[in-house]
C-alpha positions as protocol buffer text, in pm:
chain_id: "A"
residue {
  index: 1
  type: MET
  ca { x: 13189 y: 13762 z: 5356 }
}
residue {
  index: 2
  type: PHE
  ca { x: 13267 y: 13647 z: 5697 }
}
residue {
  index: 3
  type: ARG
  ca { x: 13331 y: 13265 z: 5792 }
}
residue {
  index: 4
  type: PHE
  ca { x: 13457 y: 13058 z: 6075 }
}
residue {
  index: 5
  type: GLU
  ca { x: 13763 y: 12841 z: 5970 }
}
residue {
  index: 6
  type: THR
  ca { x: 13702 y: 12584 z: 6235 }
}
residue {
  index: 7
  type: GLY
  ca { x: 13347 y: 12620 z: 6370 }
}
residue {
  index: 8
  type: ALA
  ca { x: 13373 y: 12279 z: 6541 }
}
residue {
  index: 9
  type: TYR
  ca { x: 13530 y: 12432 z: 6838 }
}
residue {
  index: 10
  type: PHE
  ca { x: 13208 y: 12645 z: 6908 }
}
residue {
  index: 11
  type: TRP
  ca { x: 13110 y: 12333 z: 7135 }
}
residue {
  index: 12
  type: LEU
  ca { x: 13371 y: 12471 z: 7382 }
}
residue {
  index: 13
  type: LEU
  ca { x: 13118 y: 12743 z: 7461 }
}
residue {
  index: 14
  type: LEU
  ca { x: 12936 y: 12496 z: 7648 }
}
residue {
  index: 15
  type: ILE
  ca { x: 13213 y: 12531 z: 7932 }
}
residue {
  index: 16
  type: ILE
  ca { x: 13047 y: 12888 z: 8000 }
}
residue {
  index: 17
  type: PRO
  ca { x: 12719 y: 12782 z: 8169 }
}
residue {
  index: 18
  type: VAL
  ca { x: 12922 y: 12502 z: 8349 }
}
residue {
  index: 19
  type: LEU
  ca { x: 13164 y: 12763 z: 8500 }
}
residue {
  index: 20
  type: ILE
  ca { x: 12863 y: 13011 z: 8583 }
}
residue {
  index: 21
  type: PHE
  ca { x: 12669 y: 12722 z: 8769 }
}
residue {
  index: 22
  type: CYS
  ca { x: 13001 y: 12647 z: 8975 }
}
residue {
  index: 23
  type: TYR
  ca { x: 13062 y: 13008 z: 9060 }
}
residue {
  index: 24
  type: LEU
  ca { x: 12704 y: 13053 z: 9184 }
}
residue {
  index: 25
  type: HIS
  ca { x: 12748 y: 12749 z: 9374 }
}
residue {
  index: 26
  type: TYR
  ca { x: 13081 y: 12880 z: 9527 }
}
residue {
  index: 27
  type: LEU
  ca { x: 12895 y: 13211 z: 9615 }
}
residue {
  index: 28
  type: SER
  ca { x: 12627 y: 13015 z: 9798 }
}
residue {
  index: 29
  type: TRP
  ca { x: 12870 y: 12791 z: 9983 }
}
residue {
  index: 30
  type: ARG
  ca { x: 13090 y: 13118 z: 10070 }
}
residue {
  index: 31
  type: LYS
  ca { x: 12795 y: 13287 z: 10225 }
}
residue {
  index: 32
  type: ARG
  ca { x: 12698 y: 13002 z: 10427 }
}
residue {
  index: 33
  type: SER
  ca { x: 13076 y: 12976 z: 10561 }
}
residue {
  index: 34
  type: ILE
  ca { x: 13071 y: 13349 z: 10670 }
}
residue {
  index: 35
  type: ARG
  ca { x: 12754 y: 13309 z: 10850 }
}
residue {
  index: 36
  type: ARG
  ca { x: 12901 y: 13037 z: 11055 }
}
residue {
  index: 37
  type: LEU
  ca { x: 13199 y: 13247 z: 11152 }
}
residue {
  index: 38
  type: GLY
  ca { x: 12982 y: 13509 z: 11307 }
}
residue {
  index: 39
  type: ASN
  ca { x: 12817 y: 13844 z: 11218 }
}
residue {
  index: 40
  type: GLU
  ca { x: 12812 y: 13850 z: 10838 }
}
residue {
  index: 41
  type: GLU
  ca { x: 12867 y: 14220 z: 10807 }
}
residue {
  index: 42
  type: ILE
  ca { x: 13164 y: 14220 z: 11032 }
}
residue {
  index: 43
  type: VAL
  ca { x: 13335 y: 13898 z: 10894 }
}
residue {
  index: 44
  type: SER
  ca { x: 13271 y: 14032 z: 10534 }
}
residue {
  index: 45
  type: GLN
  ca { x: 13487 y: 14364 z: 10611 }
}
residue {
  index: 46
  type: LEU
  ca { x: 13766 y: 14154 z: 10763 }
}
residue {
  index: 47
  type: LEU
  ca { x: 13798 y: 13927 z: 10455 }
}
residue {
  index: 48
  type: PRO
  ca { x: 13968 y: 14093 z: 10143 }
}
residue {
  index: 49
  type: ALA
  ca { x: 13803 y: 13816 z: 9921 }
}
residue {
  index: 50
  type: THR
  ca { x: 13477 y: 13945 z: 10001 }
}
residue {
  index: 51
  type: ILE
  ca { x: 13514 y: 14301 z: 9872 }
}
residue {
  index: 52
  type: PRO
  ca { x: 13185 y: 14388 z: 9709 }
}
residue {
  index: 53
  type: GLY
  ca { x: 13199 y: 14296 z: 9331 }
}
residue {
  index: 54
  type: ARG
  ca { x: 13563 y: 14169 z: 9332 }
}
residue {
  index: 55
  type: SER
  ca { x: 13475 y: 13795 z: 9268 }
}
residue {
  index: 56
  type: THR
  ca { x: 13203 y: 13891 z: 9024 }
}
residue {
  index: 57
  type: THR
  ca { x: 13437 y: 14110 z: 8838 }
}
residue {
  index: 58
  type: LYS
  ca { x: 13693 y: 13829 z: 8821 }
}
residue {
  index: 59
  type: MET
  ca { x: 13444 y: 13586 z: 8705 }
}
residue {
  index: 60
  type: VAL
  ca { x: 13320 y: 13827 z: 8420 }
}
residue {
  index: 61
  type: LEU
  ca { x: 13686 y: 13858 z: 8308 }
}
residue {
  index: 62
  type: THR
  ca { x: 13734 y: 13492 z: 8308 }
}
residue {
  index: 63
  type: VAL
  ca { x: 13430 y: 13403 z: 8097 }
}
residue {
  index: 64
  type: LEU
  ca { x: 13520 y: 13679 z: 7852 }
}
residue {
  index: 65
  type: ALA
  ca { x: 13875 y: 13558 z: 7829 }
}
residue {
  index: 66
  type: ILE
  ca { x: 13740 y: 13199 z: 7759 }
}
residue {
  index: 67
  type: VAL
  ca { x: 13491 y: 13332 z: 7505 }
}
residue {
  index: 68
  type: SER
  ca { x: 13758 y: 13543 z: 7325 }
}
residue {
  index: 69
  type: GLY
  ca { x: 13996 y: 13245 z: 7325 }
}
residue {
  index: 70
  type: ILE
  ca { x: 13727 y: 13009 z: 7170 }
}
residue {
  index: 71
  type: PHE
  ca { x: 13670 y: 13283 z: 6893 }
}
residue {
  index: 72
  type: GLY
  ca { x: 14033 y: 13277 z: 6845 }
}
residue {
  index: 73
  type: LEU
  ca { x: 14040 y: 12892 z: 6811 }
}
residue {
  index: 74
  type: VAL
  ca { x: 13743 y: 12901 z: 6542 }
}
residue {
  index: 75
  type: ASN
  ca { x: 13940 y: 13175 z: 6354 }
}
residue {
  index: 76
  type: LEU
  ca { x: 13700 y: 13435 z: 6216 }
}
residue {
  index: 77
  type: GLN
  ca { x: 13813 y: 13506 z: 5855 }
}
residue {
  index: 78
  type: ALA
  ca { x: 13703 y: 13785 z: 5599 }
}
residue {
  index: 79
  type: GLY
  ca { x: 13712 y: 13720 z: 5228 }
}
residue {
  index: 80
  type: ASP
  ca { x: 13949 y: 13992 z: 5067 }
}
residue {
  index: 81
  type: GLN
  ca { x: 14008 y: 13864 z: 4730 }
}
residue {
  index: 82
  type: SER
  ca { x: 13725 y: 13716 z: 4498 }
}
residue {
  index: 83
  type: GLY
  ca { x: 13725 y: 13581 z: 4161 }
}
residue {
  index: 84
  type: SER
  ca { x: 13507 y: 13382 z: 3920 }
}
residue {
  index: 85
  type: VAL
  ca { x: 13566 y: 12991 z: 3961 }
}
residue {
  index: 86
  type: MET
  ca { x: 13445 y: 12739 z: 3670 }
}
residue {
  index: 87
  type: ARG
  ca { x: 13367 y: 12395 z: 3797 }
}
residue {
  index: 88
  type: ARG
  ca { x: 13170 y: 12103 z: 3675 }
}
residue {
  index: 89
  type: GLY
  ca { x: 12930 y: 11940 z: 3888 }
}
residue {
  index: 90
  type: VAL
  ca { x: 12572 y: 11833 z: 3965 }
}
residue {
  index: 91
  type: ASP
  ca { x: 12291 y: 11946 z: 4209 }
}
residue {
  index: 92
  type: VAL
  ca { x: 12239 y: 11691 z: 4510 }
}
residue {
  index: 93
  type: VAL
  ca { x: 11962 y: 11727 z: 4747 }
}
residue {
  index: 94
  type: PHE
  ca { x: 12007 y: 11502 z: 5065 }
}
residue {
  index: 95
  type: ALA
  ca { x: 11647 y: 11406 z: 5209 }
}
residue {
  index: 96
  type: ILE
  ca { x: 11680 y: 11267 z: 5568 }
}
residue {
  index: 97
  type: ASP
  ca { x: 11408 y: 11099 z: 5769 }
}
residue {
  index: 98
  type: VAL
  ca { x: 11398 y: 11273 z: 6123 }
}
residue {
  index: 99
  type: SER
  ca { x: 11083 y: 11080 z: 6245 }
}
residue {
  index: 100
  type: LYS
  ca { x: 11100 y: 10927 z: 6603 }
}
residue {
  index: 101
  type: SER
  ca { x: 11161 y: 10576 z: 6451 }
}
residue {
  index: 102
  type: MET
  ca { x: 11498 y: 10690 z: 6337 }
}
residue {
  index: 103
  type: LEU
  ca { x: 11607 y: 10676 z: 6709 }
}
residue {
  index: 104
  type: ALA
  ca { x: 11581 y: 10296 z: 6690 }
}
residue {
  index: 105
  type: LYS
  ca { x: 11939 y: 10152 z: 6771 }
}
residue {
  index: 106
  type: ASP
  ca { x: 11912 y: 9842 z: 6526 }
}
residue {
  index: 107
  type: ILE
  ca { x: 12234 y: 10025 z: 6357 }
}
residue {
  index: 108
  type: SER
  ca { x: 12494 y: 10160 z: 6585 }
}
residue {
  index: 109
  type: PRO
  ca { x: 12480 y: 10427 z: 6733 }
}
residue {
  index: 110
  type: ASP
  ca { x: 12120 y: 10479 z: 6583 }
}
residue {
  index: 111
  type: ARG
  ca { x: 11939 y: 10527 z: 6263 }
}
residue {
  index: 112
  type: LEU
  ca { x: 11960 y: 10901 z: 6256 }
}
residue {
  index: 113
  type: SER
  ca { x: 12320 y: 10936 z: 6383 }
}
residue {
  index: 114
  type: ARG
  ca { x: 12416 y: 10701 z: 6089 }
}
residue {
  index: 115
  type: ALA
  ca { x: 12218 y: 10892 z: 5828 }
}
residue {
  index: 116
  type: LYS
  ca { x: 12398 y: 11204 z: 5929 }
}
residue {
  index: 117
  type: LEU
  ca { x: 12738 y: 11043 z: 5907 }
}
residue {
  index: 118
  type: LEU
  ca { x: 12644 y: 10906 z: 5559 }
}
residue {
  index: 119
  type: VAL
  ca { x: 12581 y: 11254 z: 5447 }
}
residue {
  index: 120
  type: GLN
  ca { x: 12883 y: 11400 z: 5623 }
}
residue {
  index: 121
  type: SER
  ca { x: 13117 y: 11134 z: 5461 }
}
residue {
  index: 122
  type: MET
  ca { x: 12945 y: 11221 z: 5116 }
}
residue {
  index: 123
  type: LEU
  ca { x: 13046 y: 11571 z: 5162 }
}
residue {
  index: 124
  type: HIS
  ca { x: 13387 y: 11500 z: 5218 }
}
residue {
  index: 125
  type: LYS
  ca { x: 13394 y: 11329 z: 4874 }
}
residue {
  index: 126
  type: MET
  ca { x: 13221 y: 11604 z: 4698 }
}
residue {
  index: 127
  type: SER
  ca { x: 13397 y: 11941 z: 4592 }
}
residue {
  index: 128
  type: ASN
  ca { x: 13224 y: 12088 z: 4280 }
}
residue {
  index: 129
  type: ASP
  ca { x: 12856 y: 11985 z: 4337 }
}
residue {
  index: 130
  type: LYS
  ca { x: 12580 y: 12212 z: 4466 }
}
residue {
  index: 131
  type: VAL
  ca { x: 12433 y: 12046 z: 4774 }
}
residue {
  index: 132
  type: GLY
  ca { x: 12084 y: 12114 z: 4938 }
}
residue {
  index: 133
  type: LEU
  ca { x: 11937 y: 11953 z: 5271 }
}
residue {
  index: 134
  type: VAL
  ca { x: 11575 y: 11857 z: 5327 }
}
residue {
  index: 135
  type: LEU
  ca { x: 11447 y: 11695 z: 5655 }
}
residue {
  index: 136
  type: PHE
  ca { x: 11122 y: 11527 z: 5676 }
}
residue {
  index: 137
  type: ALA
  ca { x: 10893 y: 11335 z: 5920 }
}
residue {
  index: 138
  type: GLY
  ca { x: 10505 y: 11392 z: 5875 }
}
residue {
  index: 139
  type: ARG
  ca { x: 10602 y: 11705 z: 5669 }
}
residue {
  index: 140
  type: ALA
  ca { x: 10912 y: 11791 z: 5481 }
}
residue {
  index: 141
  type: TYR
  ca { x: 11137 y: 12115 z: 5550 }
}
residue {
  index: 142
  type: LEU
  ca { x: 11391 y: 12265 z: 5332 }
}
residue {
  index: 143
  type: GLN
  ca { x: 11684 y: 12320 z: 5562 }
}
residue {
  index: 144
  type: SER
  ca { x: 11904 y: 12458 z: 5295 }
}
residue {
  index: 145
  type: PRO
  ca { x: 11874 y: 12554 z: 4940 }
}
residue {
  index: 146
  type: LEU
  ca { x: 12141 y: 12438 z: 4693 }
}
residue {
  index: 147
  type: THR
  ca { x: 12477 y: 12571 z: 4800 }
}
residue {
  index: 148
  type: MET
  ca { x: 12836 y: 12512 z: 4766 }
}
residue {
  index: 149
  type: ASP
  ca { x: 12902 y: 12598 z: 5117 }
}
residue {
  index: 150
  type: TYR
  ca { x: 12960 y: 12259 z: 5255 }
}
residue {
  index: 151
  type: GLY
  ca { x: 13040 y: 12401 z: 5596 }
}
residue {
  index: 152
  type: THR
  ca { x: 12681 y: 12535 z: 5639 }
}
residue {
  index: 153
  type: ILE
  ca { x: 12542 y: 12196 z: 5559 }
}
residue {
  index: 154
  type: LYS
  ca { x: 12766 y: 12033 z: 5800 }
}
residue {
  index: 155
  type: MET
  ca { x: 12659 y: 12287 z: 6078 }
}
residue {
  index: 156
  type: LEU
  ca { x: 12275 y: 12212 z: 5995 }
}
residue {
  index: 157
  type: LEU
  ca { x: 12369 y: 11837 z: 6027 }
}
residue {
  index: 158
  type: ASN
  ca { x: 12514 y: 11877 z: 6377 }
}
residue {
  index: 159
  type: THR
  ca { x: 12195 y: 12042 z: 6496 }
}
residue {
  index: 160
  type: THR
  ca { x: 11953 y: 11809 z: 6313 }
}
residue {
  index: 161
  type: ASN
  ca { x: 11746 y: 11575 z: 6550 }
}
residue {
  index: 162
  type: THR
  ca { x: 11390 y: 11437 z: 6577 }
}
residue {
  index: 163
  type: SER
  ca { x: 11252 y: 11770 z: 6687 }
}
residue {
  index: 164
  type: SER
  ca { x: 11360 y: 11932 z: 6346 }
}
residue {
  index: 165
  type: ALA
  ca { x: 11036 y: 11820 z: 6202 }
}
residue {
  index: 166
  type: PRO
  ca { x: 10747 y: 11861 z: 6461 }
}
residue {
  index: 167
  type: THR
  ca { x: 10501 y: 11653 z: 6265 }
}
residue {
  index: 168
  type: GLN
  ca { x: 10539 y: 11297 z: 6307 }
}
residue {
  index: 169
  type: GLY
  ca { x: 10529 y: 11019 z: 6044 }
}
residue {
  index: 170
  type: THR
  ca { x: 10720 y: 10932 z: 5739 }
}
residue {
  index: 171
  type: VAL
  ca { x: 10579 y: 11090 z: 5433 }
}
residue {
  index: 172
  type: LEU
  ca { x: 10816 y: 11009 z: 5165 }
}
residue {
  index: 173
  type: SER
  ca { x: 10597 y: 11197 z: 4902 }
}
residue {
  index: 174
  type: ASP
  ca { x: 10644 y: 11526 z: 5088 }
}
residue {
  index: 175
  type: ALA
  ca { x: 11024 y: 11476 z: 5094 }
}
residue {
  index: 176
  type: ILE
  ca { x: 11047 y: 11408 z: 4718 }
}
residue {
  index: 177
  type: ALA
  ca { x: 10814 y: 11716 z: 4645 }
}
residue {
  index: 178
  type: MET
  ca { x: 11020 y: 11937 z: 4859 }
}
residue {
  index: 179
  type: SER
  ca { x: 11361 y: 11817 z: 4723 }
}
residue {
  index: 180
  type: GLN
  ca { x: 11214 y: 11862 z: 4370 }
}
residue {
  index: 181
  type: GLU
  ca { x: 11130 y: 12223 z: 4454 }
}
residue {
  index: 182
  type: ALA
  ca { x: 11493 y: 12303 z: 4545 }
}
residue {
  index: 183
  type: PHE
  ca { x: 11627 y: 12245 z: 4182 }
}
residue {
  index: 184
  type: ASP
  ca { x: 11611 y: 12482 z: 3897 }
}
residue {
  index: 185
  type: LYS
  ca { x: 11310 y: 12372 z: 3700 }
}
residue {
  index: 186
  type: LYS
  ca { x: 11473 y: 12490 z: 3373 }
}
residue {
  index: 187
  type: ASP
  ca { x: 11741 y: 12226 z: 3379 }
}
residue {
  index: 188
  type: ARG
  ca { x: 11631 y: 11884 z: 3259 }
}
residue {
  index: 189
  type: LYS
  ca { x: 11938 y: 11697 z: 3403 }
}
residue {
  index: 190
  type: PHE
  ca { x: 12241 y: 11732 z: 3642 }
}
residue {
  index: 191
  type: LYS
  ca { x: 11983 y: 11666 z: 3930 }
}
residue {
  index: 192
  type: THR
  ca { x: 11986 y: 11405 z: 4186 }
}
residue {
  index: 193
  type: ILE
  ca { x: 11787 y: 11329 z: 4514 }
}
residue {
  index: 194
  type: ILE
  ca { x: 11937 y: 11101 z: 4792 }
}
residue {
  index: 195
  type: LEU
  ca { x: 11665 y: 10996 z: 5022 }
}
residue {
  index: 196
  type: ILE
  ca { x: 11753 y: 10832 z: 5358 }
}
residue {
  index: 197
  type: SER
  ca { x: 11478 y: 10659 z: 5536 }
}
residue {
  index: 198
  type: ASP
  ca { x: 11356 y: 10349 z: 5719 }
}
residue {
  index: 199
  type: GLY
  ca { x: 11031 y: 10398 z: 5499 }
}
residue {
  index: 200
  type: GLU
  ca { x: 10828 y: 10269 z: 5789 }
}
residue {
  index: 201
  type: ASP
  ca { x: 10504 y: 10435 z: 5697 }
}
residue {
  index: 202
  type: HIS
  ca { x: 10365 y: 10346 z: 5359 }
}
residue {
  index: 203
  type: ASP
  ca { x: 10305 y: 10629 z: 5130 }
}
residue {
  index: 204
  type: GLU
  ca { x: 10099 y: 10578 z: 4813 }
}
residue {
  index: 205
  type: LYS
  ca { x: 10188 y: 10888 z: 4659 }
}
residue {
  index: 206
  type: ALA
  ca { x: 10581 y: 10839 z: 4676 }
}
residue {
  index: 207
  type: VAL
  ca { x: 10607 y: 10609 z: 4372 }
}
residue {
  index: 208
  type: GLU
  ca { x: 10403 y: 10846 z: 4162 }
}
residue {
  index: 209
  type: LEU
  ca { x: 10594 y: 11136 z: 4274 }
}
residue {
  index: 210
  type: ALA
  ca { x: 10946 y: 10949 z: 4222 }
}
residue {
  index: 211
  type: ARG
  ca { x: 10811 y: 10891 z: 3866 }
}
residue {
  index: 212
  type: GLN
  ca { x: 10720 y: 11256 z: 3795 }
}
residue {
  index: 213
  type: ALA
  ca { x: 11077 y: 11363 z: 3931 }
}
residue {
  index: 214
  type: ALA
  ca { x: 11237 y: 11122 z: 3685 }
}
residue {
  index: 215
  type: GLU
  ca { x: 11032 y: 11273 z: 3412 }
}
residue {
  index: 216
  type: ALA
  ca { x: 11169 y: 11602 z: 3523 }
}
residue {
  index: 217
  type: GLY
  ca { x: 11532 y: 11481 z: 3483 }
}
residue {
  index: 218
  type: ILE
  ca { x: 11588 y: 11400 z: 3844 }
}
residue {
  index: 219
  type: VAL
  ca { x: 11761 y: 11078 z: 3959 }
}
residue {
  index: 220
  type: LEU
  ca { x: 11624 y: 10958 z: 4290 }
}
residue {
  index: 221
  type: HIS
  ca { x: 11837 y: 10715 z: 4492 }
}
residue {
  index: 222
  type: THR
  ca { x: 11724 y: 10567 z: 4819 }
}
residue {
  index: 223
  type: ILE
  ca { x: 11907 y: 10443 z: 5115 }
}
residue {
  index: 224
  type: GLY
  ca { x: 11737 y: 10205 z: 5362 }
}
residue {
  index: 225
  type: ILE
  ca { x: 11836 y: 10242 z: 5732 }
}
residue {
  index: 226
  type: GLY
  ca { x: 11749 y: 10001 z: 5992 }
}
residue {
  index: 227
  type: SER
  ca { x: 11671 y: 9632 z: 6015 }
}
residue {
  index: 228
  type: PRO
  ca { x: 11360 y: 9451 z: 5869 }
}
residue {
  index: 229
  type: ASP
  ca { x: 11333 y: 9264 z: 6185 }
}
residue {
  index: 230
  type: GLY
  ca { x: 11268 y: 9570 z: 6378 }
}
residue {
  index: 231
  type: ALA
  ca { x: 11374 y: 9750 z: 6676 }
}
residue {
  index: 232
  type: PRO
  ca { x: 11247 y: 9938 z: 6987 }
}
residue {
  index: 233
  type: ILE
  ca { x: 11241 y: 10309 z: 6954 }
}
residue {
  index: 234
  type: PHE
  ca { x: 11460 y: 10483 z: 7218 }
}
residue {
  index: 235
  type: ASP
  ca { x: 11284 y: 10767 z: 7385 }
}
residue {
  index: 236
  type: PRO
  ca { x: 11570 y: 11025 z: 7512 }
}
residue {
  index: 237
  type: GLU
  ca { x: 11317 y: 11213 z: 7724 }
}
residue {
  index: 238
  type: THR
  ca { x: 11246 y: 10895 z: 7944 }
}
residue {
  index: 239
  type: GLY
  ca { x: 11570 y: 10717 z: 7898 }
}
residue {
  index: 240
  type: SER
  ca { x: 11382 y: 10386 z: 7788 }
}
residue {
  index: 241
  type: ASN
  ca { x: 11211 y: 10231 z: 7497 }
}
residue {
  index: 242
  type: LYS
  ca { x: 10881 y: 10401 z: 7354 }
}
residue {
  index: 243
  type: LEU
  ca { x: 10574 y: 10234 z: 7482 }
}
residue {
  index: 244
  type: ASN
  ca { x: 10224 y: 10199 z: 7328 }
}
residue {
  index: 245
  type: GLU
  ca { x: 9888 y: 10258 z: 7487 }
}
residue {
  index: 246
  type: ASN
  ca { x: 9898 y: 9902 z: 7608 }
}
residue {
  index: 247
  type: GLY
  ca { x: 10246 y: 9937 z: 7792 }
}
residue {
  index: 248
  type: GLN
  ca { x: 10414 y: 9740 z: 7528 }
}
residue {
  index: 249
  type: GLU
  ca { x: 10743 y: 9831 z: 7339 }
}
residue {
  index: 250
  type: VAL
  ca { x: 10679 y: 10007 z: 6997 }
}
residue {
  index: 251
  type: ILE
  ca { x: 10876 y: 9816 z: 6715 }
}
residue {
  index: 252
  type: THR
  ca { x: 10980 y: 9992 z: 6422 }
}
residue {
  index: 253
  type: ARG
  ca { x: 11094 y: 9806 z: 6097 }
}
residue {
  index: 254
  type: LEU
  ca { x: 11272 y: 9906 z: 5793 }
}
residue {
  index: 255
  type: ASN
  ca { x: 11048 y: 9883 z: 5483 }
}
residue {
  index: 256
  type: GLU
  ca { x: 11273 y: 9808 z: 5196 }
}
residue {
  index: 257
  type: ALA
  ca { x: 11004 y: 9722 z: 4949 }
}
residue {
  index: 258
  type: VAL
  ca { x: 10874 y: 10080 z: 4935 }
}
residue {
  index: 259
  type: LEU
  ca { x: 11217 y: 10231 z: 4922 }
}
residue {
  index: 260
  type: LYS
  ca { x: 11314 y: 9980 z: 4639 }
}
residue {
  index: 261
  type: GLU
  ca { x: 11003 y: 10090 z: 4453 }
}
residue {
  index: 262
  type: VAL
  ca { x: 11067 y: 10456 z: 4480 }
}
residue {
  index: 263
  type: ALA
  ca { x: 11421 y: 10418 z: 4357 }
}
residue {
  index: 264
  type: GLU
  ca { x: 11308 y: 10219 z: 4064 }
}
residue {
  index: 265
  type: ALA
  ca { x: 11028 y: 10477 z: 3973 }
}
residue {
  index: 266
  type: GLY
  ca { x: 11281 y: 10750 z: 4027 }
}
residue {
  index: 267
  type: GLY
  ca { x: 11559 y: 10587 z: 3793 }
}
residue {
  index: 268
  type: GLY
  ca { x: 11789 y: 10550 z: 4063 }
}
residue {
  index: 269
  type: THR
  ca { x: 11931 y: 10280 z: 4301 }
}
residue {
  index: 270
  type: TYR
  ca { x: 11820 y: 10140 z: 4623 }
}
residue {
  index: 271
  type: GLN
  ca { x: 12095 y: 10042 z: 4886 }
}
residue {
  index: 272
  type: LEU
  ca { x: 12091 y: 9930 z: 5260 }
}
residue {
  index: 273
  type: LEU
  ca { x: 12304 y: 10135 z: 5484 }
}
residue {
  index: 274
  type: ALA
  ca { x: 12515 y: 9847 z: 5640 }
}
residue {
  index: 275
  type: ASN
  ca { x: 12875 y: 9960 z: 5551 }
}
residue {
  index: 276
  type: THR
  ca { x: 12888 y: 10358 z: 5527 }
}
residue {
  index: 277
  type: ASN
  ca { x: 13192 y: 10350 z: 5331 }
}
residue {
  index: 278
  type: GLN
  ca { x: 13069 y: 10117 z: 5072 }
}
residue {
  index: 279
  type: VAL
  ca { x: 12759 y: 10318 z: 5032 }
}
residue {
  index: 280
  type: VAL
  ca { x: 12952 y: 10646 z: 4986 }
}
residue {
  index: 281
  type: SER
  ca { x: 13157 y: 10485 z: 4735 }
}
residue {
  index: 282
  type: ASP
  ca { x: 12873 y: 10352 z: 4535 }
}
residue {
  index: 283
  type: LEU
  ca { x: 12678 y: 10676 z: 4548 }
}
residue {
  index: 284
  type: SER
  ca { x: 12985 y: 10875 z: 4438 }
}
residue {
  index: 285
  type: ASN
  ca { x: 13022 y: 10645 z: 4159 }
}
residue {
  index: 286
  type: GLU
  ca { x: 12664 y: 10700 z: 4048 }
}
residue {
  index: 287
  type: ILE
  ca { x: 12691 y: 11082 z: 4081 }
}
residue {
  index: 288
  type: ALA
  ca { x: 13018 y: 11045 z: 3887 }
}
residue {
  index: 289
  type: LYS
  ca { x: 12821 y: 10886 z: 3595 }
}
residue {
  index: 290
  type: MET
  ca { x: 12596 y: 11165 z: 3554 }
}
residue {
  index: 291
  type: GLU
  ca { x: 12642 y: 11432 z: 3300 }
}
residue {
  index: 292
  type: SER
  ca { x: 12781 y: 11746 z: 3479 }
}
residue {
  index: 293
  type: ARG
  ca { x: 12750 y: 12103 z: 3388 }
}
residue {
  index: 294
  type: ASN
  ca { x: 12959 y: 12421 z: 3450 }
}
residue {
  index: 295
  type: MET
  ca { x: 12924 y: 12552 z: 3796 }
}
residue {
  index: 296
  type: GLY
  ca { x: 13038 y: 12918 z: 3731 }
}
residue {
  index: 297
  type: ALA
  ca { x: 13051 y: 13111 z: 4064 }
}
residue {
  index: 298
  type: ASN
  ca { x: 13197 y: 13415 z: 4219 }
}
residue {
  index: 299
  type: MET
  ca { x: 13382 y: 13300 z: 4513 }
}
residue {
  index: 300
  type: PHE
  ca { x: 13661 y: 13437 z: 4762 }
}
residue {
  index: 301
  type: LEU
  ca { x: 13990 y: 13289 z: 4656 }
}
residue {
  index: 302
  type: HIS
  ca { x: 14159 y: 13428 z: 4977 }
}
residue {
  index: 303
  type: TYR
  ca { x: 14069 y: 13483 z: 5338 }
}
residue {
  index: 304
  type: LYS
  ca { x: 14219 y: 13714 z: 5599 }
}
residue {
  index: 305
  type: SER
  ca { x: 14224 y: 13564 z: 5959 }
}
residue {
  index: 306
  type: TYR
  ca { x: 14164 y: 13755 z: 6266 }
}
residue {
  index: 307
  type: TYR
  ca { x: 14217 y: 13480 z: 6539 }
}
residue {
  index: 308
  type: GLN
  ca { x: 14545 y: 13659 z: 6661 }
}
residue {
  index: 309
  type: TYR
  ca { x: 14324 y: 13957 z: 6774 }
}
residue {
  index: 310
  type: PHE
  ca { x: 14103 y: 13732 z: 6973 }
}
residue {
  index: 311
  type: LEU
  ca { x: 14374 y: 13543 z: 7146 }
}
residue {
  index: 312
  type: LEU
  ca { x: 14563 y: 13870 z: 7211 }
}
residue {
  index: 313
  type: PHE
  ca { x: 14239 y: 13999 z: 7393 }
}
residue {
  index: 314
  type: SER
  ca { x: 14212 y: 13692 z: 7578 }
}
residue {
  index: 315
  type: LEU
  ca { x: 14566 y: 13704 z: 7698 }
}
residue {
  index: 316
  type: LEU
  ca { x: 14525 y: 14069 z: 7814 }
}
residue {
  index: 317
  type: LEU
  ca { x: 14206 y: 13980 z: 8005 }
}
residue {
  index: 318
  type: ILE
  ca { x: 14388 y: 13702 z: 8192 }
}
residue {
  index: 319
  type: LEU
  ca { x: 14681 y: 13928 z: 8276 }
}
residue {
  index: 320
  type: VAL
  ca { x: 14416 y: 14185 z: 8410 }
}
residue {
  index: 321
  type: ASN
  ca { x: 14264 y: 13927 z: 8601 }
}
């Protein structure tokens, strides 16, 4: 099994398109400059820097050197020693609201970013639990089944945005149903759903489904995000707040009542996300109270690193260049 030890460095790959853009701009500028000097064909023969393909070859080598260097930083690893590890834990599904209303900035930097930060902070506290991820708006989507690979969950969180669920709305019942599907139906305990939403759209089925989940042995906690006073919805496409058909700002408000009702029916707790650390602490305590089970799994106990080969290749390309 292969993995990247520090996948966060992959964002450095964004340098490549910027570099290519600058190179193309340079080629265009050089061509115009040569034309100003006189006959393009004659001037090109007099300038060594304009040998056909030379600058392109150097550019390709530079790009390959950067890419190889980045792969060295993320450190490709291969598992070379596996074994059975016994752990005690529970199954946790995080259900995150990704509707457009989650772009409201009544909590810094915005509702969705804080929701993602909460889940990432929870993952730092967890070690023996299996984790799944559901994203929802007008419909719910299972982004990751239950796994102990927290790195995968973090990577999915990094790419999560309001486009992750094309159908808009806030259908809590869909989120609960999809989260419930992620669990092993044979287990009557060891299961919890942490649902993070502004609860803006009232969903009559949500309370009933929360009650059914509780009957199936699932504890359902809800986290309210936003302000009951409301805030405009920021539209990243226009760079301004969203307007209705009358040209007025659309105001989105946290609906604490429905989230409290869902949590009560699901046998869990409701919390307002104001202080992330406090909510993480409270949720961790709630999970710790739950009866845990053996999480026996075959895992790689040792990984061999290959970063040195990528860095060496990058250095060779730089020397050749």
